[in-house]
Amino acid sequence: MTRRTTERFPATVLASALLLLAVSGVAAAGGRPDPLAERVARGQYIFEAAGCQGCHTDDAHGGQRLGGGRAITSVYGTFYTPNISPDPIYGIGGWSDTAFIRALRHGVSPDGTQLLPVFPFTAYTLMDNQDLLDLRAYLRTQKPVARQSRPHDLQEPLAFRLMMPVWRQLSLTVGPLDTNPLRSAQWNRGQYLVRALGHCAECHSPRTWSGALDESRLFSGNPQGLNGEHAPNITPDAETGLGRWSEADLLLLLELGLRPDGDVVGGAMAEIVRNSTSRLTLADRRAIVTYLRSLTPLRAEPAPQP
Amino acid sequence: MAGMPRRTDSPPGRARVLVTLAALAGLALPVSLAPRPLQAGEASQAASPEMVRAVSHRQTELRRLGAAMRVIGRFLKSEGANVADVGASAEVIRAVASGLNRDLFPEGTAIGVGRSAARPEIWQEWDIFRERARSLEAASSRLIAAAATGNAEAVREPIQAVGHACGACHELFRRKQP
């Protein structure tokens, strides 16, 4: 796969990361390109494409960036996202790169804690090693936040973690994602952006009884998605999905949240557009569209009537 | 949560394991990223015919924003609309945006009343809601000015700002009903 070429990363991203490094005194003096600075710039791009910031920042209460504390409520109690800033005590500054990769690839933290799938490592497991390392390099350049992660407030806190090995057995396919040699580079890039980084399936797919994504109905929508929001069918089904949307329609949705009827998406998707898809390069948005349009059209299951 | 397993109090032995598994099954489903959880149907008991009418009146008004944005989308896709059409649409947007106030959003018209998709946070965080409305007003003013130059390139950035201003309010304050 040829996806890690520098031209995919907009010059502005690279420039701002270089500036960041210069400020923190890491950048090598002189005009030669700094390999670390380049990795950090790539890492920032991956960070945005993967939408890490939204979940790990408590925007609603003016929380510091990556300091965690955002509440994710469910009928089983409230999850609070942890601090993933580089603070060595309260964040993940003390983690080795290997430990970081293990958390995203396998959902296990350095002390052996089984991470819960409310953290979408089920998608991030599909990322490739270099991208994980670049993401890690970027996270290291962020401001440390000295704030203790708040424990979850769950009804059966231990049971959840104890059941994880079973859940993992049933539901986790460890990555990285395989390239499909029969498809174009653009399609493969789109698959990677949608399946691994964008974790689009996490919201847009129905789930089986075990909570795993229903692999036979991926992207056909979830009437009971996050926040009770209905995440629509994004397969090219003409009746219940995006079958009638042109390529230009899909590009505008990813760039602006604008639907062909003039409405603008809200809720969780507005955040994805704001933090992720609108920040991608046009080439990457095109790749996403190519992948989405190649999916098998599936009918959405009808929403439950209230 | 239709179809979701319910948690019962202290089930013994094997049943408990099953309940936990079932709980895990639902783990990734019924989660909310909202700053505070909503009480579904909070306002439904109080829904007077007058409030239901207020909701449908509001939605008719908001559909004018959709119609205007649709024209702007056709401009971006080169499907027949020109810069003058963009300017006229921006005028509509500014007019509607300047009226996103208590008259259009009276208390007691949140989700649960008629077909309302207005989240109760609108009234709890009224200042933020108004700030989002003002930012749409400001973005549409910029678009009007850019369109007046007749330059097709000059309108692109202000169009982005308008689109993001719609999304920024819908992100926090609207939950589309299925």
Short mmCIF file of C-alpha atoms in Angstrom, two decimals:
data_model
loop_
_atom_site.label_atom_id
_atom_site.label_comp_id
_atom_site.label_asym_id
_atom_site.label_seq_id
_atom_site.Cartn_x
_atom_site.Cartn_y
_atom_site.Cartn_z
CA MET A 1 0.00 0.00 0.00
CA THR A 2 1.24 3.46 -0.78
CA ARG A 3 -0.73 5.49 1.68
CA ARG A 4 2.08 6.94 3.75
CA THR A 5 3.36 9.37 1.18
CA THR A 6 4.06 12.89 2.38
CA GLU A 7 1.91 14.66 -0.18
CA ARG A 8 -1.21 13.39 1.53
CA PHE A 9 -0.46 15.63 4.48
CA PRO A 10 -1.38 19.22 3.92
CA ALA A 11 1.49 21.64 4.18
CA THR A 12 -0.29 23.60 6.87
CA VAL A 13 -0.43 20.59 9.15
CA LEU A 14 3.23 19.96 8.59
CA ALA A 15 4.06 23.61 9.15
CA SER A 16 2.14 23.85 12.40
CA ALA A 17 3.73 20.69 13.73
CA LEU A 18 7.18 22.00 12.82
CA LEU A 19 6.40 25.20 14.62
CA LEU A 20 5.29 23.25 17.63
CA LEU A 21 8.51 21.32 17.71
CA ALA A 22 10.58 24.44 17.21
CA VAL A 23 8.84 26.01 20.18
CA SER A 24 9.52 23.01 22.37
CA GLY A 25 13.13 23.03 21.26
CA VAL A 26 13.08 19.59 19.63
CA ALA A 27 13.47 20.55 15.98
CA ALA A 28 16.94 20.20 14.59
CA ALA A 29 18.50 23.51 13.65
CA GLY A 30 19.10 24.13 9.96
CA GLY A 31 16.99 23.61 6.87
CA ARG A 32 17.12 19.81 6.61
CA PRO A 33 13.77 18.09 7.00
CA ASP A 34 13.48 16.63 10.46
CA PRO A 35 12.22 13.04 10.39
CA LEU A 36 10.68 13.38 13.85
CA ALA A 37 8.83 16.56 12.86
CA GLU A 38 7.46 14.76 9.81
CA ARG A 39 6.26 11.89 11.95
CA VAL A 40 4.58 14.27 14.34
CA ALA A 41 2.80 15.97 11.43
CA ARG A 42 1.57 12.60 10.17
CA GLY A 43 0.57 11.73 13.69
CA GLN A 44 -1.57 14.84 13.96
CA TYR A 45 -3.34 13.94 10.75
CA ILE A 46 -4.06 10.44 12.06
CA PHE A 47 -5.21 11.86 15.39
CA GLU A 48 -7.77 13.99 13.55
CA ALA A 49 -8.88 11.26 11.16
CA ALA A 50 -9.39 8.95 14.16
CA GLY A 51 -11.30 11.52 16.24
CA CYS A 52 -9.39 10.98 19.49
CA GLN A 53 -9.82 14.53 20.72
CA GLY A 54 -13.61 14.65 21.02
CA CYS A 55 -13.90 11.72 23.39
CA HIS A 56 -10.83 12.53 25.46
CA THR A 57 -11.63 16.21 26.11
CA ASP A 58 -14.44 17.39 28.37
CA ASP A 59 -15.43 20.32 26.18
CA ALA A 60 -18.79 20.77 27.87
CA HIS A 61 -17.10 21.68 31.16
CA GLY A 62 -14.11 23.55 29.76
CA GLY A 63 -11.84 20.54 30.34
CA GLN A 64 -8.25 20.72 29.12
CA ARG A 65 -7.41 19.12 25.80
CA LEU A 66 -6.80 15.35 26.16
CA GLY A 67 -7.29 15.60 29.93
CA GLY A 68 -10.26 13.22 29.67
CA GLY A 69 -13.32 13.36 31.90
CA ARG A 70 -15.95 13.46 29.19
CA ALA A 71 -18.99 11.57 30.40
CA ILE A 72 -20.39 8.80 28.23
CA THR A 73 -23.67 7.71 29.75
CA SER A 74 -25.39 4.39 29.29
CA VAL A 75 -28.06 2.37 31.02
CA TYR A 76 -25.26 0.55 32.84
CA GLY A 77 -23.83 3.69 34.35
CA THR A 78 -21.49 6.47 33.29
CA PHE A 79 -18.07 6.03 31.69
CA TYR A 80 -15.52 8.81 32.07
CA THR A 81 -12.80 8.97 29.43
CA PRO A 82 -9.27 8.82 30.86
CA ASN A 83 -6.48 11.39 30.61
CA ILE A 84 -4.34 10.57 27.54
CA SER A 85 -2.13 13.66 27.72
CA PRO A 86 1.63 13.02 28.10
CA ASP A 87 1.57 13.74 31.82
CA PRO A 88 3.82 11.02 33.33
CA ILE A 89 1.66 10.54 36.41
CA TYR A 90 -1.93 11.26 35.40
CA GLY A 91 -1.71 10.69 31.66
CA ILE A 92 0.06 8.18 29.44
CA GLY A 93 3.45 9.95 29.34
CA GLY A 94 5.08 7.07 31.16
CA TRP A 95 3.88 4.43 28.70
CA SER A 96 6.34 2.84 26.30
CA ASP A 97 5.49 2.87 22.60
CA THR A 98 4.89 -0.87 22.82
CA ALA A 99 2.40 -0.35 25.64
CA PHE A 100 0.59 2.29 23.60
CA ILE A 101 0.35 0.01 20.58
CA ARG A 102 -0.91 -2.80 22.76
CA ALA A 103 -3.72 -0.61 24.12
CA LEU A 104 -4.95 0.33 20.65
CA ARG A 105 -4.29 -3.00 18.95
CA HIS A 106 -5.42 -5.34 21.73
CA GLY A 107 -7.37 -3.19 24.18
CA VAL A 108 -5.12 -4.00 27.13
CA SER A 109 -3.44 -1.31 29.25
CA PRO A 110 0.13 -1.65 30.64
CA ASP A 111 -1.05 -2.95 34.02
CA GLY A 112 -3.05 -5.65 32.25
CA THR A 113 -6.41 -3.91 32.60
CA GLN A 114 -8.85 -5.11 29.96
CA LEU A 115 -10.10 -1.96 28.26
CA LEU A 116 -13.80 -1.75 27.50
CA PRO A 117 -15.09 -1.47 23.93
CA VAL A 118 -16.73 1.88 24.64
CA PHE A 119 -13.18 2.87 23.63
CA PRO A 120 -13.32 1.89 19.93
CA PHE A 121 -10.09 -0.11 19.89
CA THR A 122 -12.22 -2.62 17.99
CA ALA A 123 -11.63 -0.29 15.00
CA TYR A 124 -8.21 1.07 15.93
CA THR A 125 -6.90 -2.49 16.08
CA LEU A 126 -6.96 -2.30 12.26
CA MET A 127 -4.41 0.56 12.16
CA ASP A 128 -0.94 -0.22 10.94
CA ASN A 129 2.11 -0.01 13.17
CA GLN A 130 3.71 3.02 11.58
CA ASP A 131 0.51 5.03 11.94
CA LEU A 132 0.25 4.03 15.60
CA LEU A 133 3.85 5.11 16.18
CA ASP A 134 3.33 8.44 14.41
CA LEU A 135 0.16 9.02 16.42
CA ARG A 136 2.14 8.29 19.57
CA ALA A 137 4.86 10.73 18.50
CA TYR A 138 2.23 13.43 18.05
CA LEU A 139 0.58 12.74 21.40
CA ARG A 140 3.96 13.16 23.10
CA THR A 141 4.19 16.76 21.84
CA GLN A 142 0.89 17.75 23.48
CA LYS A 143 0.54 19.65 26.72
CA PRO A 144 0.57 17.42 29.83
CA VAL A 145 -2.56 17.72 31.95
CA ALA A 146 -2.12 17.03 35.67
CA ARG A 147 -5.59 15.75 36.29
CA GLN A 148 -6.49 12.39 37.75
CA SER A 149 -8.69 10.24 35.52
CA ARG A 150 -12.10 9.85 37.05
CA PRO A 151 -13.20 6.25 37.65
CA HIS A 152 -16.27 5.04 35.79
CA ASP A 153 -19.51 5.00 37.69
CA LEU A 154 -20.90 1.60 36.67
CA GLN A 155 -23.38 -0.70 38.27
CA GLU A 156 -21.11 -3.74 38.02
CA PRO A 157 -17.64 -2.27 37.53
CA LEU A 158 -15.64 -5.47 37.96
CA ALA A 159 -17.95 -7.73 36.03
CA PHE A 160 -17.46 -5.66 32.91
CA ARG A 161 -13.69 -6.11 32.91
CA LEU A 162 -13.89 -9.76 33.95
CA MET A 163 -16.14 -10.55 31.02
CA MET A 164 -13.80 -8.90 28.52
CA PRO A 165 -11.79 -12.04 27.66
CA VAL A 166 -15.05 -13.74 26.66
CA TRP A 167 -16.21 -10.70 24.75
CA ARG A 168 -12.85 -10.43 23.05
CA GLN A 169 -13.06 -14.06 21.99
CA LEU A 170 -16.47 -13.48 20.47
CA SER A 171 -16.07 -10.07 19.00
CA LEU A 172 -12.53 -8.91 18.38
CA THR A 173 -10.66 -9.41 15.12
CA VAL A 174 -7.14 -8.18 15.75
CA GLY A 175 -5.59 -6.04 12.95
CA PRO A 176 -3.86 -4.63 11.06
CA LEU A 177 -6.25 -4.44 8.14
CA ASP A 178 -5.34 -6.45 5.05
CA THR A 179 -4.96 -4.70 1.73
CA ASN A 180 -7.26 -6.04 -0.96
CA PRO A 181 -5.00 -6.56 -4.00
CA LEU A 182 -8.00 -6.77 -6.33
CA ARG A 183 -9.01 -3.21 -5.52
CA SER A 184 -7.41 0.13 -6.36
CA ALA A 185 -5.07 1.99 -4.02
CA GLN A 186 -7.81 4.62 -3.60
CA TRP A 187 -10.36 2.01 -2.54
CA ASN A 188 -7.91 0.50 -0.06
CA ARG A 189 -7.15 3.92 1.37
CA GLY A 190 -10.90 4.51 1.72
CA GLN A 191 -11.38 1.19 3.46
CA TYR A 192 -8.62 2.08 5.91
CA LEU A 193 -10.06 5.55 6.61
CA VAL A 194 -13.57 4.18 7.15
CA ARG A 195 -12.86 0.93 8.97
CA ALA A 196 -9.75 1.72 11.01
CA LEU A 197 -9.39 5.48 11.59
CA GLY A 198 -12.89 6.87 11.15
CA HIS A 199 -14.49 3.97 13.08
CA CYS A 200 -17.62 4.73 11.04
CA ALA A 201 -19.00 1.20 11.48
CA GLU A 202 -19.12 1.62 15.26
CA CYS A 203 -22.11 3.94 14.95
CA HIS A 204 -23.51 3.06 11.54
CA SER A 205 -23.93 -0.72 12.00
CA PRO A 206 -26.37 -2.89 13.87
CA ARG A 207 -24.92 -5.18 16.53
CA THR A 208 -25.39 -8.83 17.36
CA TRP A 209 -26.56 -10.14 20.72
CA SER A 210 -22.95 -10.13 21.97
CA GLY A 211 -22.45 -6.47 21.16
CA ALA A 212 -20.20 -7.22 18.22
CA LEU A 213 -20.73 -5.45 14.93
CA ASP A 214 -23.08 -7.48 12.77
CA GLU A 215 -20.55 -8.25 10.01
CA SER A 216 -23.28 -9.27 7.58
CA ARG A 217 -25.04 -5.92 7.92
CA LEU A 218 -22.15 -3.47 8.30
CA PHE A 219 -23.02 0.18 7.60
CA SER A 220 -26.75 -0.52 7.24
CA GLY A 221 -27.50 1.86 10.12
CA ASN A 222 -28.34 1.66 13.79
CA PRO A 223 -31.68 3.05 14.96
CA GLN A 224 -30.40 3.00 18.56
CA GLY A 225 -26.94 4.45 18.10
CA LEU A 226 -25.06 6.73 20.45
CA ASN A 227 -27.13 9.09 22.52
CA GLY A 228 -30.28 7.35 21.27
CA GLU A 229 -29.46 8.97 17.95
CA HIS A 230 -30.39 7.19 14.78
CA ALA A 231 -27.22 6.62 12.73
CA PRO A 232 -28.55 6.18 9.19
CA ASN A 233 -27.82 3.51 6.60
CA ILE A 234 -24.72 4.58 4.64
CA THR A 235 -24.68 1.72 2.13
CA PRO A 236 -25.75 2.58 -1.44
CA ASP A 237 -29.28 1.22 -1.04
CA ALA A 238 -31.57 3.42 -3.15
CA GLU A 239 -34.54 3.36 -0.76
CA THR A 240 -33.09 3.46 2.74
CA GLY A 241 -29.43 4.35 2.13
CA LEU A 242 -27.29 6.65 0.02
CA GLY A 243 -28.02 5.02 -3.36
CA ARG A 244 -29.34 8.26 -4.83
CA TRP A 245 -26.47 10.42 -3.58
CA SER A 246 -23.89 11.48 -6.18
CA GLU A 247 -20.19 11.51 -5.48
CA ALA A 248 -20.39 15.31 -5.11
CA ASP A 249 -23.24 14.93 -2.58
CA LEU A 250 -21.13 12.61 -0.44
CA LEU A 251 -18.11 14.90 -0.64
CA LEU A 252 -20.20 17.83 0.60
CA LEU A 253 -21.51 15.75 3.50
CA LEU A 254 -17.97 14.93 4.60
CA GLU A 255 -16.71 18.48 4.12
CA LEU A 256 -19.62 20.52 5.47
CA GLY A 257 -22.17 18.09 6.88
CA LEU A 258 -24.49 19.30 4.09
CA ARG A 259 -27.08 16.85 2.77
CA PRO A 260 -28.48 17.04 -0.77
CA ASP A 261 -31.81 18.35 0.61
CA GLY A 262 -30.03 21.32 2.23
CA ASP A 263 -30.24 20.02 5.78
CA VAL A 264 -27.03 19.86 7.84
CA VAL A 265 -26.22 16.86 10.07
CA GLY A 266 -26.15 17.29 13.82
CA GLY A 267 -25.36 15.32 16.97
CA ALA A 268 -22.45 12.89 16.88
CA MET A 269 -22.00 13.26 13.13
CA ALA A 270 -21.57 17.04 13.36
CA GLU A 271 -18.68 16.41 15.71
CA ILE A 272 -17.15 13.86 13.33
CA VAL A 273 -17.41 16.38 10.48
CA ARG A 274 -15.96 19.21 12.60
CA ASN A 275 -13.05 17.26 14.11
CA SER A 276 -12.33 14.70 11.42
CA THR A 277 -13.75 14.52 7.92
CA SER A 278 -13.61 18.27 7.18
CA ARG A 279 -9.91 18.23 8.09
CA LEU A 280 -8.95 15.45 5.71
CA THR A 281 -7.35 16.13 2.36
CA LEU A 282 -9.68 16.13 -0.63
CA ALA A 283 -7.91 12.98 -1.86
CA ASP A 284 -8.80 11.22 1.38
CA ARG A 285 -12.43 12.38 1.30
CA ARG A 286 -12.60 11.02 -2.26
CA ALA A 287 -11.18 7.71 -1.05
CA ILE A 288 -13.89 7.47 1.61
CA VAL A 289 -16.56 8.13 -1.02
CA THR A 290 -15.08 5.49 -3.35
CA TYR A 291 -15.19 2.94 -0.57
CA LEU A 292 -18.72 3.81 0.57
CA ARG A 293 -20.06 3.63 -2.98
CA SER A 294 -18.51 0.17 -3.42
CA LEU A 295 -20.39 -1.33 -0.48
CA THR A 296 -23.13 -3.89 -1.07
CA PRO A 297 -26.47 -2.06 -0.84
CA LEU A 298 -28.36 -3.21 2.25
CA ARG A 299 -31.82 -2.28 3.41
CA ALA A 300 -31.93 -0.62 6.80
CA GLU A 301 -33.88 -2.37 9.48
CA PRO A 302 -36.99 -0.34 10.20
CA ALA A 303 -36.70 1.89 13.25
CA PRO A 304 -38.72 0.67 16.23
CA GLN A 305 -42.02 2.52 16.49
CA PRO A 306 -42.37 4.36 19.80
CA MET B 1 -34.20 1.02 24.63
CA ALA B 2 -36.35 -1.45 22.74
CA GLY B 3 -34.81 -4.89 22.55
CA MET B 4 -32.13 -4.06 25.09
CA PRO B 5 -31.58 -6.53 27.90
CA ARG B 6 -32.67 -5.10 31.23
CA ARG B 7 -30.66 -5.44 34.37
CA THR B 8 -32.45 -7.18 37.20
CA ASP B 9 -31.45 -6.93 40.84
CA SER B 10 -28.89 -9.44 42.11
CA PRO B 11 -29.74 -12.47 39.98
CA PRO B 12 -28.06 -15.60 41.34
CA GLY B 13 -25.33 -17.77 39.80
CA ARG B 14 -25.51 -18.54 36.13
CA ALA B 15 -28.25 -16.06 35.52
CA ARG B 16 -25.95 -13.37 36.82
CA VAL B 17 -23.27 -14.28 34.32
CA LEU B 18 -25.85 -14.18 31.56
CA VAL B 19 -27.08 -10.80 32.66
CA THR B 20 -23.54 -9.50 32.68
CA LEU B 21 -22.88 -10.89 29.23
CA ALA B 22 -26.09 -9.30 28.08
CA ALA B 23 -24.99 -6.06 29.69
CA LEU B 24 -21.72 -6.25 27.81
CA ALA B 25 -23.62 -6.98 24.67
CA GLY B 26 -25.28 -3.65 25.05
CA LEU B 27 -22.16 -1.89 26.20
CA ALA B 28 -21.38 -0.13 23.01
CA LEU B 29 -24.99 0.60 22.15
CA PRO B 30 -26.87 2.81 24.52
CA VAL B 31 -24.13 5.28 25.26
CA SER B 32 -24.50 8.98 25.09
CA LEU B 33 -21.83 11.60 24.64
CA ALA B 34 -24.14 14.29 25.92
CA PRO B 35 -22.88 16.46 28.77
CA ARG B 36 -25.93 15.37 30.71
CA PRO B 37 -28.34 12.58 29.91
CA LEU B 38 -31.73 13.55 28.59
CA GLN B 39 -34.99 12.38 30.01
CA ALA B 40 -36.76 11.08 26.95
CA GLY B 41 -40.27 12.42 26.57
CA GLU B 42 -39.63 14.84 29.43
CA ALA B 43 -42.12 17.33 28.14
CA SER B 44 -44.65 14.99 26.60
CA GLN B 45 -47.25 15.20 29.37
CA ALA B 46 -47.38 18.97 29.07
CA ALA B 47 -47.82 19.06 25.30
CA SER B 48 -50.70 21.44 24.68
CA PRO B 49 -52.06 21.84 21.13
CA GLU B 50 -50.64 25.34 21.23
CA MET B 51 -47.11 24.06 21.86
CA VAL B 52 -47.48 21.42 19.14
CA ARG B 53 -48.44 24.22 16.76
CA ALA B 54 -45.43 26.26 17.88
CA VAL B 55 -43.18 23.34 16.96
CA SER B 56 -44.59 22.94 13.49
CA HIS B 57 -44.47 26.69 12.88
CA ARG B 58 -40.80 26.68 13.92
CA GLN B 59 -39.97 23.75 11.69
CA THR B 60 -41.56 25.47 8.69
CA GLU B 61 -39.33 28.46 9.37
CA LEU B 62 -36.22 26.27 9.73
CA ARG B 63 -36.97 24.52 6.46
CA ARG B 64 -36.30 27.89 4.78
CA LEU B 65 -32.71 27.49 5.97
CA GLY B 66 -32.63 24.04 4.39
CA ALA B 67 -34.04 25.36 1.11
CA ALA B 68 -31.45 28.16 1.02
CA MET B 69 -28.59 25.79 1.82
CA ARG B 70 -29.79 23.46 -0.91
CA VAL B 71 -29.29 26.21 -3.49
CA ILE B 72 -25.81 26.88 -2.09
CA GLY B 73 -25.06 23.15 -2.39
CA ARG B 74 -26.13 23.26 -6.03
CA PHE B 75 -23.69 26.13 -6.56
CA LEU B 76 -20.86 24.10 -4.99
CA LYS B 77 -21.71 21.10 -7.18
CA SER B 78 -21.97 23.32 -10.29
CA GLU B 79 -25.57 22.24 -10.73
CA GLY B 80 -27.01 25.44 -12.10
CA ALA B 81 -26.93 27.94 -9.23
CA ASN B 82 -24.71 31.03 -9.59
CA VAL B 83 -23.12 33.58 -7.24
CA ALA B 84 -26.22 35.79 -7.31
CA ASP B 85 -28.32 32.80 -6.16
CA VAL B 86 -25.82 32.26 -3.35
CA GLY B 87 -26.22 35.90 -2.31
CA ALA B 88 -30.02 35.67 -2.30
CA SER B 89 -29.86 32.46 -0.25
CA ALA B 90 -27.52 34.10 2.24
CA GLU B 91 -30.09 36.90 2.68
CA VAL B 92 -32.71 34.31 3.59
CA ILE B 93 -30.32 32.63 6.01
CA ARG B 94 -29.50 35.90 7.75
CA ALA B 95 -33.16 36.79 8.08
CA VAL B 96 -34.06 33.42 9.63
CA ALA B 97 -30.93 33.39 11.83
CA SER B 98 -31.80 36.76 13.32
CA GLY B 99 -35.13 35.31 14.43
CA LEU B 100 -33.83 32.23 16.27
CA ASN B 101 -35.05 33.56 19.62
CA ARG B 102 -37.71 32.88 22.27
CA ASP B 103 -40.53 33.65 19.86
CA LEU B 104 -39.52 30.72 17.72
CA PHE B 105 -38.25 28.61 20.63
CA PRO B 106 -40.77 29.08 23.45
CA GLU B 107 -40.18 26.97 26.55
CA GLY B 108 -42.10 23.70 26.57
CA THR B 109 -41.37 22.79 22.94
CA ALA B 110 -38.53 20.29 23.43
CA ILE B 111 -38.33 16.70 22.14
CA GLY B 112 -41.54 14.92 23.09
CA VAL B 113 -43.83 17.72 21.91
CA GLY B 114 -45.20 17.01 18.44
CA ARG B 115 -42.34 16.13 16.10
CA SER B 116 -39.89 18.39 17.93
CA ALA B 117 -36.20 17.60 17.56
CA ALA B 118 -35.18 20.47 19.84
CA ARG B 119 -33.08 19.23 22.75
CA PRO B 120 -33.96 20.53 26.22
CA GLU B 121 -30.39 21.87 26.53
CA ILE B 122 -31.53 24.82 24.40
CA TRP B 123 -33.28 26.32 27.41
CA GLN B 124 -30.69 25.16 29.94
CA GLU B 125 -27.84 26.67 27.92
CA TRP B 126 -29.75 29.53 26.35
CA ASP B 127 -26.67 31.80 26.11
CA ILE B 128 -24.72 29.20 24.13
CA PHE B 129 -27.72 28.61 21.89
CA ARG B 130 -27.99 32.34 21.17
CA GLU B 131 -24.28 32.58 20.58
CA ARG B 132 -24.60 29.86 17.90
CA ALA B 133 -27.48 31.73 16.29
CA ARG B 134 -25.42 34.93 16.24
CA SER B 135 -22.48 33.14 14.68
CA LEU B 136 -24.74 31.98 11.83
CA GLU B 137 -25.92 35.56 11.43
CA ALA B 138 -22.32 36.80 11.25
CA ALA B 139 -21.28 34.09 8.77
CA SER B 140 -24.27 34.80 6.52
CA SER B 141 -23.47 38.53 6.56
CA ARG B 142 -19.96 37.74 5.38
CA LEU B 143 -21.39 35.54 2.65
CA ILE B 144 -23.73 38.32 1.50
CA ALA B 145 -20.78 40.69 1.22
CA ALA B 146 -18.65 38.15 -0.65
CA ALA B 147 -21.46 37.31 -3.06
CA ALA B 148 -21.93 41.02 -3.80
CA THR B 149 -18.46 41.05 -5.39
CA GLY B 150 -19.74 38.55 -7.94
CA ASN B 151 -16.55 36.53 -7.55
CA ALA B 152 -17.18 32.77 -7.45
CA GLU B 153 -13.92 32.11 -5.58
CA ALA B 154 -14.62 34.71 -2.88
CA VAL B 155 -17.75 32.95 -1.66
CA ARG B 156 -16.13 29.58 -0.95
CA GLU B 157 -14.68 30.33 2.45
CA PRO B 158 -17.79 32.14 3.79
CA ILE B 159 -19.92 29.21 2.58
CA GLN B 160 -17.77 26.90 4.70
CA ALA B 161 -18.32 29.17 7.68
CA VAL B 162 -22.10 29.13 7.17
CA GLY B 163 -22.16 25.32 6.87
CA HIS B 164 -20.08 24.88 9.99
CA ALA B 165 -22.32 27.35 11.86
CA CYS B 166 -25.38 25.20 11.05
CA GLY B 167 -23.54 22.07 12.21
CA ALA B 168 -22.24 23.70 15.40
CA CYS B 169 -25.79 24.37 16.60
CA HIS B 170 -27.25 21.05 15.43
CA GLU B 171 -24.38 19.21 17.17
CA LEU B 172 -25.49 20.42 20.59
CA PHE B 173 -29.13 21.31 20.28
CA ARG B 174 -30.91 19.09 17.79
CA ARG B 175 -31.58 15.38 17.85
CA LYS B 176 -33.28 14.23 14.71
CA GLN B 177 -36.19 11.90 15.42
CA PRO B 178 -36.21 8.65 13.41
#
